[in-house]
Amino acid sequence: MIHEILPVGPLQCNCSVIGDETSHEAMVIDPGDDIQDILALIAKHNLQVKQIVITHAHIDHVGGAMKLRAATGAPILLNQNDYALLKMLDMQAAWVGMASPGKVEIEHSVAQADTVKAGSLVAQVIHTPGHTEGSVCLYFPAEGKLIAGDTLFAGSIGRTDLPGGSFDKIIDSLHEKVLALPDETVVVPGHGPLTTIGEERESNPFLQK
Ligand SMILES: [Zn+2]
């Protein structure tokens, strides 16, 4: 598995470029900004982007999606529970002082237990409402990796004070779905350093019973 993690934009969202080493088919998760840098990584590994997956419709995760679609022709996927948030990108842009990316067109929704494929790579979609209603994590069982969006961070969890956020729901999502994964699973959060499920189970203050 080719996996490049690139912090993009003013909020340094972790964008993942994930490619199959044999077929060179790839998916890009959360291309929030800095599309030229993402395209440089795609060119470096000679990848063909087949899917653009958005973990949730906050501007720092979705802001560059249309530019990446224009450059690669790949469809943009997002859980339908975040379509309403996607219509508020102008407002979100004003909150964080970014330029509005304009309208983002979603090819289709991804829901719990769907799979997203690129070459031989298979990601399972885990719907984890809480940070937003339509937040999803992507789990690569064969590689033992979880792309967690803003649901889980090293030592913390996603904020729930923005529109569509729910503290009760994020705690349920984490206990019922995320902590059900094996301890050795490597977690790539939406921002900040990598961690593991075991480390967070043990020491994340939000996950202690
Ligand atoms: Zn977010």
PDB file of N, CA and C and ligand atoms in Angstrom, residues 56 58 60-61 131-132 150 162 191, ligand 1:
ATOM      1  N   HIS A  56     -16.167  14.055   6.155  1.00  0.00           N
ATOM      2  CA  HIS A  56     -17.303  14.873   6.594  1.00  0.00           C
ATOM      3  C   HIS A  56     -17.204  16.229   5.903  1.00  0.00           C
ATOM      4  N   HIS A  58     -16.894  19.372   6.438  1.00  0.00           N
ATOM      5  CA  HIS A  58     -16.292  20.625   6.895  1.00  0.00           C
ATOM      6  C   HIS A  58     -15.307  21.114   5.843  1.00  0.00           C
ATOM      7  N   ASP A  60     -12.424  22.408   5.735  1.00  0.00           N
ATOM      8  CA  ASP A  60     -10.993  22.054   5.741  1.00  0.00           C
ATOM      9  C   ASP A  60     -10.759  20.632   5.207  1.00  0.00           C
ATOM     10  N   HIS A  61     -11.824  19.828   5.092  1.00  0.00           N
ATOM     11  CA  HIS A  61     -11.708  18.466   4.564  1.00  0.00           C
ATOM     12  C   HIS A  61     -12.184  18.352   3.105  1.00  0.00           C
ATOM     13  N   HIS A 131     -19.342  14.161  15.437  1.00  0.00           N
ATOM     14  CA  HIS A 131     -18.679  15.420  15.048  1.00  0.00           C
ATOM     15  C   HIS A 131     -19.574  16.138  14.041  1.00  0.00           C
ATOM     16  N   THR A 132     -20.083  15.372  13.069  1.00  0.00           N
ATOM     17  CA  THR A 132     -21.189  15.803  12.217  1.00  0.00           C
ATOM     18  C   THR A 132     -22.090  14.579  12.043  1.00  0.00           C
ATOM     19  N   ASP A 150     -12.499  13.567  11.705  1.00  0.00           N
ATOM     20  CA  ASP A 150     -12.428  14.307  12.973  1.00  0.00           C
ATOM     21  C   ASP A 150     -13.199  13.601  14.082  1.00  0.00           C
ATOM     22  N   LEU A 162     -20.325  22.382  16.889  1.00  0.00           N
ATOM     23  CA  LEU A 162     -20.668  23.010  15.609  1.00  0.00           C
ATOM     24  C   LEU A 162     -22.007  22.449  15.131  1.00  0.00           C
ATOM     25  N   HIS A 191      -6.600  15.479  11.965  1.00  0.00           N
ATOM     26  CA  HIS A 191      -5.578  16.488  12.261  1.00  0.00           C
ATOM     27  C   HIS A 191      -4.595  15.875  13.257  1.00  0.00           C
TER      28      HIS A 191
HETATM   29 ZN    ZN B   1     -14.419  18.711  11.072  1.00  0.00          ZN
END
